């Protein structure tokens, strides 16, 4: 499974990603986490990203695209992944499309977690309080001021991706205002639904293939029967019509062969009229002969009379 989680800071992308990882055995690829690790390790990328992240702005596209490209090449990503926090701009989305195309892998869905902006500050404040309570390091960008900046970056640079993926028929929107449990259930439900839709489409295509095969066979046998019919009743048109595709051509050929005897039989049908003609001829002939006979007989009588 290959997914993108889309949503503003505090929407719950990280939380849901972890749940999906557990359920589907795939990896979570969070650019935020990777960048934070780079900052902590003081790598060249980390040095470049540190101040930008602290301000709530976005790190340059080339940097995150490079990180993601390398990460996708690692063997654990082969089974599937959830992209959390990437892409965050349209150029990043386009670069991802290219990367996936090159690697010949497809994206299953983009899950958008939709939340009310008014709830976000509250959420981030609670997260900060919980982390402090657990004694964990708090993110330096999790302050009301920086959060406002992160939200502004989201609205102007990331929100256009909703349209981008919706146009490409990849977008699935989930109400992120429900409880964590409910959101997880809803994500799993829609993911199963696209699976089901794909399965249904495959079943439909199969059924269509079987129907086409059946009608081909039926047309073939009908065409065969049609040839028999054609020989007897000269019903070639129907036989050819009943058949379809290749079998129709074959049937038409066979029916054509049967047309000759049919024509012949029609010609034979004309014989009675010919016979009538000849009967008439014969009758006329015999009448003529009869007249001739009587003429001869009359001549004989006149000859005899003249002799007397
Ligand atoms: P959140 O989603 O809560 O804003 P993240 O952990 O995803 O937090 O990101 C933290 C910071 O890391 C961002 O504010 C930004 O500076 C940087 N960052 C993370 N992902 C990207 C990205 N894809 N493009 C640019 N900057 C990013």
PDB file of N, CA and C in Angstrom, residues 2-9 13-14 17 27-36 58-73 81-101 103 105 107 109-112 154 157-159 161-162 164-165 171:
ATOM      1  N   UNK A   2       0.518   2.188  -0.878  1.00  0.00           N
ATOM      2  CA  UNK A   2       1.288   3.433  -0.949  1.00  0.00           C
ATOM      3  C   UNK A   2       0.340   4.609  -0.800  1.00  0.00           C
ATOM      4  N   UNK A   3       0.553   5.342   0.297  1.00  0.00           N
ATOM      5  CA  UNK A   3      -0.379   6.417   0.639  1.00  0.00           C
ATOM      6  C   UNK A   3       0.330   7.720   0.905  1.00  0.00           C
ATOM      7  N   UNK A   4      -0.447   8.788   0.776  1.00  0.00           N
ATOM      8  CA  UNK A   4       0.014  10.107   1.217  1.00  0.00           C
ATOM      9  C   UNK A   4      -1.005  10.569   2.245  1.00  0.00           C
ATOM     10  N   UNK A   5      -0.542  11.104   3.349  1.00  0.00           N
ATOM     11  CA  UNK A   5      -1.460  11.719   4.316  1.00  0.00           C
ATOM     12  C   UNK A   5      -1.319  13.222   4.171  1.00  0.00           C
ATOM     13  N   UNK A   6      -2.457  13.855   3.979  1.00  0.00           N
ATOM     14  CA  UNK A   6      -2.472  15.302   3.739  1.00  0.00           C
ATOM     15  C   UNK A   6      -3.320  15.974   4.816  1.00  0.00           C
ATOM     16  N   UNK A   7      -2.837  17.095   5.328  1.00  0.00           N
ATOM     17  CA  UNK A   7      -3.618  17.829   6.330  1.00  0.00           C
ATOM     18  C   UNK A   7      -2.746  18.859   7.019  1.00  0.00           C
ATOM     19  N   UNK A   8      -3.362  19.859   7.637  1.00  0.00           N
ATOM     20  CA  UNK A   8      -2.586  20.917   8.303  1.00  0.00           C
ATOM     21  C   UNK A   8      -1.879  20.395   9.551  1.00  0.00           C
ATOM     22  N   UNK A   9      -0.934  21.189  10.091  1.00  0.00           N
ATOM     23  CA  UNK A   9      -0.274  20.757  11.326  1.00  0.00           C
ATOM     24  C   UNK A   9      -1.311  20.538  12.418  1.00  0.00           C
ATOM     25  N   UNK A  13      -1.927  13.581  11.307  1.00  0.00           N
ATOM     26  CA  UNK A  13      -1.262  12.755  10.291  1.00  0.00           C
ATOM     27  C   UNK A  13      -0.303  11.751  10.933  1.00  0.00           C
ATOM     28  N   UNK A  14       0.537  12.234  11.856  1.00  0.00           N
ATOM     29  CA  UNK A  14       1.528  11.364  12.498  1.00  0.00           C
ATOM     30  C   UNK A  14       0.866  10.216  13.248  1.00  0.00           C
ATOM     31  N   UNK A  17      -0.701   7.789  10.818  1.00  0.00           N
ATOM     32  CA  UNK A  17       0.340   7.087  10.060  1.00  0.00           C
ATOM     33  C   UNK A  17       0.868   5.910  10.878  1.00  0.00           C
ATOM     34  N   UNK A  27       6.094   1.246   5.870  1.00  0.00           N
ATOM     35  CA  UNK A  27       6.892   2.243   6.595  1.00  0.00           C
ATOM     36  C   UNK A  27       6.278   3.638   6.508  1.00  0.00           C
ATOM     37  N   UNK A  28       6.522   4.396   7.571  1.00  0.00           N
ATOM     38  CA  UNK A  28       6.059   5.787   7.597  1.00  0.00           C
ATOM     39  C   UNK A  28       7.238   6.667   7.181  1.00  0.00           C
ATOM     40  N   UNK A  29       7.058   7.453   6.162  1.00  0.00           N
ATOM     41  CA  UNK A  29       8.122   8.342   5.719  1.00  0.00           C
ATOM     42  C   UNK A  29       7.701   9.773   6.011  1.00  0.00           C
ATOM     43  N   UNK A  30       8.223  10.298   7.149  1.00  0.00           N
ATOM     44  CA  UNK A  30       7.869  11.650   7.562  1.00  0.00           C
ATOM     45  C   UNK A  30       9.052  12.580   7.306  1.00  0.00           C
ATOM     46  N   UNK A  31       8.842  13.526   6.392  1.00  0.00           N
ATOM     47  CA  UNK A  31       9.944  14.452   6.076  1.00  0.00           C
ATOM     48  C   UNK A  31      10.284  15.313   7.302  1.00  0.00           C
ATOM     49  N   UNK A  32       9.259  15.634   8.105  1.00  0.00           N
ATOM     50  CA  UNK A  32       9.492  16.429   9.325  1.00  0.00           C
ATOM     51  C   UNK A  32      10.463  15.684  10.247  1.00  0.00           C
ATOM     52  N   UNK A  33      10.196  14.378  10.463  1.00  0.00           N
ATOM     53  CA  UNK A  33      11.058  13.560  11.337  1.00  0.00           C
ATOM     54  C   UNK A  33      12.467  13.470  10.761  1.00  0.00           C
ATOM     55  N   UNK A  34      12.547  13.259   9.460  1.00  0.00           N
ATOM     56  CA  UNK A  34      13.857  13.122   8.805  1.00  0.00           C
ATOM     57  C   UNK A  34      14.666  14.410   8.943  1.00  0.00           C
ATOM     58  N   UNK A  35      13.952  15.532   8.760  1.00  0.00           N
ATOM     59  CA  UNK A  35      14.647  16.824   8.864  1.00  0.00           C
ATOM     60  C   UNK A  35      15.094  17.078  10.302  1.00  0.00           C
ATOM     61  N   UNK A  36      14.216  16.694  11.249  1.00  0.00           N
ATOM     62  CA  UNK A  36      14.583  16.896  12.673  1.00  0.00           C
ATOM     63  C   UNK A  36      15.809  16.044  13.020  1.00  0.00           C
ATOM     64  N   UNK A  58       8.701  26.652   4.969  1.00  0.00           N
ATOM     65  CA  UNK A  58       9.022  25.366   4.351  1.00  0.00           C
ATOM     66  C   UNK A  58      10.466  25.320   3.868  1.00  0.00           C
ATOM     67  N   UNK A  59      11.080  24.177   4.061  1.00  0.00           N
ATOM     68  CA  UNK A  59      12.440  23.921   3.594  1.00  0.00           C
ATOM     69  C   UNK A  59      12.387  23.854   2.059  1.00  0.00           C
ATOM     70  N   UNK A  60      13.438  24.291   1.337  1.00  0.00           N
ATOM     71  CA  UNK A  60      13.397  24.265  -0.131  1.00  0.00           C
ATOM     72  C   UNK A  60      13.044  22.873  -0.703  1.00  0.00           C
ATOM     73  N   UNK A  61      12.257  22.922  -1.797  1.00  0.00           N
ATOM     74  CA  UNK A  61      11.789  21.682  -2.438  1.00  0.00           C
ATOM     75  C   UNK A  61      12.926  20.699  -2.741  1.00  0.00           C
ATOM     76  N   UNK A  62      14.048  21.198  -3.332  1.00  0.00           N
ATOM     77  CA  UNK A  62      15.135  20.282  -3.751  1.00  0.00           C
ATOM     78  C   UNK A  62      15.629  19.445  -2.577  1.00  0.00           C
ATOM     79  N   UNK A  63      15.662  20.059  -1.390  1.00  0.00           N
ATOM     80  CA  UNK A  63      16.183  19.330  -0.225  1.00  0.00           C
ATOM     81  C   UNK A  63      15.272  18.154   0.125  1.00  0.00           C
ATOM     82  N   UNK A  64      13.975  18.447   0.262  1.00  0.00           N
ATOM     83  CA  UNK A  64      13.053  17.355   0.669  1.00  0.00           C
ATOM     84  C   UNK A  64      12.870  16.313  -0.439  1.00  0.00           C
ATOM     85  N   UNK A  65      12.893  16.771  -1.680  1.00  0.00           N
ATOM     86  CA  UNK A  65      12.754  15.820  -2.795  1.00  0.00           C
ATOM     87  C   UNK A  65      13.943  14.850  -2.784  1.00  0.00           C
ATOM     88  N   UNK A  66      15.145  15.407  -2.551  1.00  0.00           N
ATOM     89  CA  UNK A  66      16.362  14.579  -2.484  1.00  0.00           C
ATOM     90  C   UNK A  66      16.255  13.554  -1.360  1.00  0.00           C
ATOM     91  N   UNK A  67      15.791  13.997  -0.186  1.00  0.00           N
ATOM     92  CA  UNK A  67      15.670  13.102   0.976  1.00  0.00           C
ATOM     93  C   UNK A  67      14.713  11.961   0.652  1.00  0.00           C
ATOM     94  N   UNK A  68      13.560  12.316   0.090  1.00  0.00           N
ATOM     95  CA  UNK A  68      12.519  11.311  -0.205  1.00  0.00           C
ATOM     96  C   UNK A  68      12.987  10.328  -1.286  1.00  0.00           C
ATOM     97  N   UNK A  69      13.662  10.859  -2.280  1.00  0.00           N
ATOM     98  CA  UNK A  69      14.142   9.993  -3.357  1.00  0.00           C
ATOM     99  C   UNK A  69      15.076   8.916  -2.806  1.00  0.00           C
ATOM    100  N   UNK A  70      16.018   9.337  -1.945  1.00  0.00           N
ATOM    101  CA  UNK A  70      16.955   8.365  -1.348  1.00  0.00           C
ATOM    102  C   UNK A  70      16.203   7.364  -0.482  1.00  0.00           C
ATOM    103  N   UNK A  71      15.217   7.884   0.265  1.00  0.00           N
ATOM    104  CA  UNK A  71      14.496   7.033   1.227  1.00  0.00           C
ATOM    105  C   UNK A  71      13.667   5.961   0.503  1.00  0.00           C
ATOM    106  N   UNK A  72      13.073   6.352  -0.636  1.00  0.00           N
ATOM    107  CA  UNK A  72      12.235   5.406  -1.384  1.00  0.00           C
ATOM    108  C   UNK A  72      13.069   4.262  -1.968  1.00  0.00           C
ATOM    109  N   UNK A  73      14.382   4.528  -2.137  1.00  0.00           N
ATOM    110  CA  UNK A  73      15.263   3.500  -2.698  1.00  0.00           C
ATOM    111  C   UNK A  73      15.645   2.441  -1.669  1.00  0.00           C
ATOM    112  N   UNK A  81       4.463   2.281   1.663  1.00  0.00           N
ATOM    113  CA  UNK A  81       4.833   3.392   2.553  1.00  0.00           C
ATOM    114  C   UNK A  81       3.684   4.372   2.729  1.00  0.00           C
ATOM    115  N   UNK A  82       3.814   5.158   3.814  1.00  0.00           N
ATOM    116  CA  UNK A  82       2.884   6.269   4.028  1.00  0.00           C
ATOM    117  C   UNK A  82       3.729   7.525   4.054  1.00  0.00           C
ATOM    118  N   UNK A  83       3.450   8.420   3.151  1.00  0.00           N
ATOM    119  CA  UNK A  83       4.163   9.693   3.132  1.00  0.00           C
ATOM    120  C   UNK A  83       3.414  10.654   4.047  1.00  0.00           C
ATOM    121  N   UNK A  84       4.126  11.138   5.088  1.00  0.00           N
ATOM    122  CA  UNK A  84       3.516  12.024   6.076  1.00  0.00           C
ATOM    123  C   UNK A  84       4.292  13.347   6.040  1.00  0.00           C
ATOM    124  N   UNK A  85       3.637  14.383   5.520  1.00  0.00           N
ATOM    125  CA  UNK A  85       4.310  15.688   5.436  1.00  0.00           C
ATOM    126  C   UNK A  85       5.014  15.896   4.096  1.00  0.00           C
ATOM    127  N   UNK A  86       4.854  14.987   3.185  1.00  0.00           N
ATOM    128  CA  UNK A  86       5.403  15.112   1.835  1.00  0.00           C
ATOM    129  C   UNK A  86       4.435  14.478   0.852  1.00  0.00           C
ATOM    130  N   UNK A  87       4.129  15.095  -0.262  1.00  0.00           N
ATOM    131  CA  UNK A  87       4.567  16.414  -0.730  1.00  0.00           C
ATOM    132  C   UNK A  87       3.836  17.536   0.003  1.00  0.00           C
ATOM    133  N   UNK A  88       4.437  18.676   0.011  1.00  0.00           N
ATOM    134  CA  UNK A  88       3.870  19.839   0.703  1.00  0.00           C
ATOM    135  C   UNK A  88       3.702  21.018  -0.235  1.00  0.00           C
ATOM    136  N   UNK A  89       4.166  20.864  -1.452  1.00  0.00           N
ATOM    137  CA  UNK A  89       3.988  21.906  -2.483  1.00  0.00           C
ATOM    138  C   UNK A  89       3.692  21.202  -3.811  1.00  0.00           C
ATOM    139  N   UNK A  90       3.140  21.957  -4.769  1.00  0.00           N
ATOM    140  CA  UNK A  90       2.843  21.357  -6.084  1.00  0.00           C
ATOM    141  C   UNK A  90       4.132  20.859  -6.760  1.00  0.00           C
ATOM    142  N   UNK A  91       5.229  21.652  -6.766  1.00  0.00           N
ATOM    143  CA  UNK A  91       6.464  21.099  -7.372  1.00  0.00           C
ATOM    144  C   UNK A  91       6.917  19.796  -6.704  1.00  0.00           C
ATOM    145  N   UNK A  92       6.702  19.681  -5.382  1.00  0.00           N
ATOM    146  CA  UNK A  92       7.064  18.424  -4.705  1.00  0.00           C
ATOM    147  C   UNK A  92       6.184  17.279  -5.198  1.00  0.00           C
ATOM    148  N   UNK A  93       4.898  17.567  -5.407  1.00  0.00           N
ATOM    149  CA  UNK A  93       3.966  16.537  -5.889  1.00  0.00           C
ATOM    150  C   UNK A  93       4.357  16.088  -7.300  1.00  0.00           C
ATOM    151  N   UNK A  94       4.746  17.067  -8.124  1.00  0.00           N
ATOM    152  CA  UNK A  94       5.162  16.733  -9.495  1.00  0.00           C
ATOM    153  C   UNK A  94       6.441  15.904  -9.474  1.00  0.00           C
ATOM    154  N   UNK A  95       7.368  16.288  -8.585  1.00  0.00           N
ATOM    155  CA  UNK A  95       8.621  15.531  -8.472  1.00  0.00           C
ATOM    156  C   UNK A  95       8.333  14.107  -7.999  1.00  0.00           C
ATOM    157  N   UNK A  96       7.384  13.973  -7.077  1.00  0.00           N
ATOM    158  CA  UNK A  96       7.031  12.631  -6.587  1.00  0.00           C
ATOM    159  C   UNK A  96       6.440  11.786  -7.725  1.00  0.00           C
ATOM    160  N   UNK A  97       5.576  12.399  -8.520  1.00  0.00           N
ATOM    161  CA  UNK A  97       5.001  11.684  -9.673  1.00  0.00           C
ATOM    162  C   UNK A  97       6.120  11.137 -10.559  1.00  0.00           C
ATOM    163  N   UNK A  98       7.102  11.980 -10.823  1.00  0.00           N
ATOM    164  CA  UNK A  98       8.243  11.582 -11.670  1.00  0.00           C
ATOM    165  C   UNK A  98       9.009  10.426 -11.044  1.00  0.00           C
ATOM    166  N   UNK A  99       9.282  10.575  -9.722  1.00  0.00           N
ATOM    167  CA  UNK A  99      10.043   9.541  -8.999  1.00  0.00           C
ATOM    168  C   UNK A  99       9.337   8.194  -9.070  1.00  0.00           C
ATOM    169  N   UNK A 100       8.031   8.231  -8.811  1.00  0.00           N
ATOM    170  CA  UNK A 100       7.256   6.984  -8.794  1.00  0.00           C
ATOM    171  C   UNK A 100       7.202   6.377 -10.193  1.00  0.00           C
ATOM    172  N   UNK A 101       7.098   7.252 -11.183  1.00  0.00           N
ATOM    173  CA  UNK A 101       7.059   6.781 -12.575  1.00  0.00           C
ATOM    174  C   UNK A 101       8.382   6.078 -12.910  1.00  0.00           C
ATOM    175  N   UNK A 103      10.447   4.732 -10.873  1.00  0.00           N
ATOM    176  CA  UNK A 103      10.571   3.485 -10.099  1.00  0.00           C
ATOM    177  C   UNK A 103       9.475   2.492 -10.475  1.00  0.00           C
ATOM    178  N   UNK A 105       6.278   2.532  -9.776  1.00  0.00           N
ATOM    179  CA  UNK A 105       5.350   2.193  -8.699  1.00  0.00           C
ATOM    180  C   UNK A 105       4.185   3.190  -8.699  1.00  0.00           C
ATOM    181  N   UNK A 107       0.645   5.009  -6.846  1.00  0.00           N
ATOM    182  CA  UNK A 107       0.140   5.536  -5.583  1.00  0.00           C
ATOM    183  C   UNK A 107      -1.299   5.037  -5.417  1.00  0.00           C
ATOM    184  N   UNK A 109      -3.600   6.001  -2.813  1.00  0.00           N
ATOM    185  CA  UNK A 109      -4.528   7.072  -2.442  1.00  0.00           C
ATOM    186  C   UNK A 109      -3.823   8.189  -1.687  1.00  0.00           C
ATOM    187  N   UNK A 110      -4.485   9.324  -1.682  1.00  0.00           N
ATOM    188  CA  UNK A 110      -4.048  10.464  -0.875  1.00  0.00           C
ATOM    189  C   UNK A 110      -5.175  10.684   0.126  1.00  0.00           C
ATOM    190  N   UNK A 111      -4.886  10.496   1.402  1.00  0.00           N
ATOM    191  CA  UNK A 111      -5.925  10.659   2.417  1.00  0.00           C
ATOM    192  C   UNK A 111      -5.790  12.043   3.037  1.00  0.00           C
ATOM    193  N   UNK A 112      -6.829  12.838   2.844  1.00  0.00           N
ATOM    194  CA  UNK A 112      -6.825  14.181   3.421  1.00  0.00           C
ATOM    195  C   UNK A 112      -7.567  14.148   4.748  1.00  0.00           C
ATOM    196  N   UNK A 154       0.784  26.183   5.188  1.00  0.00           N
ATOM    197  CA  UNK A 154      -0.093  25.084   4.729  1.00  0.00           C
ATOM    198  C   UNK A 154      -1.130  25.622   3.748  1.00  0.00           C
ATOM    199  N   UNK A 157       0.685  26.974   0.400  1.00  0.00           N
ATOM    200  CA  UNK A 157       1.512  26.093  -0.430  1.00  0.00           C
ATOM    201  C   UNK A 157       1.047  24.633  -0.503  1.00  0.00           C
ATOM    202  N   UNK A 158       0.394  24.181   0.560  1.00  0.00           N
ATOM    203  CA  UNK A 158       0.035  22.754   0.582  1.00  0.00           C
ATOM    204  C   UNK A 158      -1.413  22.499   0.181  1.00  0.00           C
ATOM    205  N   UNK A 159      -2.299  23.403   0.566  1.00  0.00           N
ATOM    206  CA  UNK A 159      -3.719  23.190   0.242  1.00  0.00           C
ATOM    207  C   UNK A 159      -3.989  22.990  -1.262  1.00  0.00           C
ATOM    208  N   UNK A 161      -2.679  21.134  -3.135  1.00  0.00           N
ATOM    209  CA  UNK A 161      -2.521  19.704  -3.447  1.00  0.00           C
ATOM    210  C   UNK A 161      -3.851  18.947  -3.366  1.00  0.00           C
ATOM    211  N   UNK A 162      -4.801  19.522  -2.632  1.00  0.00           N
ATOM    212  CA  UNK A 162      -6.126  18.885  -2.539  1.00  0.00           C
ATOM    213  C   UNK A 162      -6.726  18.853  -3.940  1.00  0.00           C
ATOM    214  N   UNK A 164      -4.951  19.208  -6.732  1.00  0.00           N
ATOM    215  CA  UNK A 164      -4.009  18.437  -7.560  1.00  0.00           C
ATOM    216  C   UNK A 164      -4.379  16.949  -7.560  1.00  0.00           C
ATOM    217  N   UNK A 165      -4.597  16.410  -6.349  1.00  0.00           N
ATOM    218  CA  UNK A 165      -4.879  14.967  -6.262  1.00  0.00           C
ATOM    219  C   UNK A 165      -6.342  14.642  -6.547  1.00  0.00           C
ATOM    220  N   UNK A 171      -7.749  11.516  -4.384  1.00  0.00           N
ATOM    221  CA  UNK A 171      -8.055  12.101  -3.089  1.00  0.00           C
ATOM    222  C   UNK A 171      -9.204  11.418  -2.359  1.00  0.00           C
TER     223      UNK A 171
END
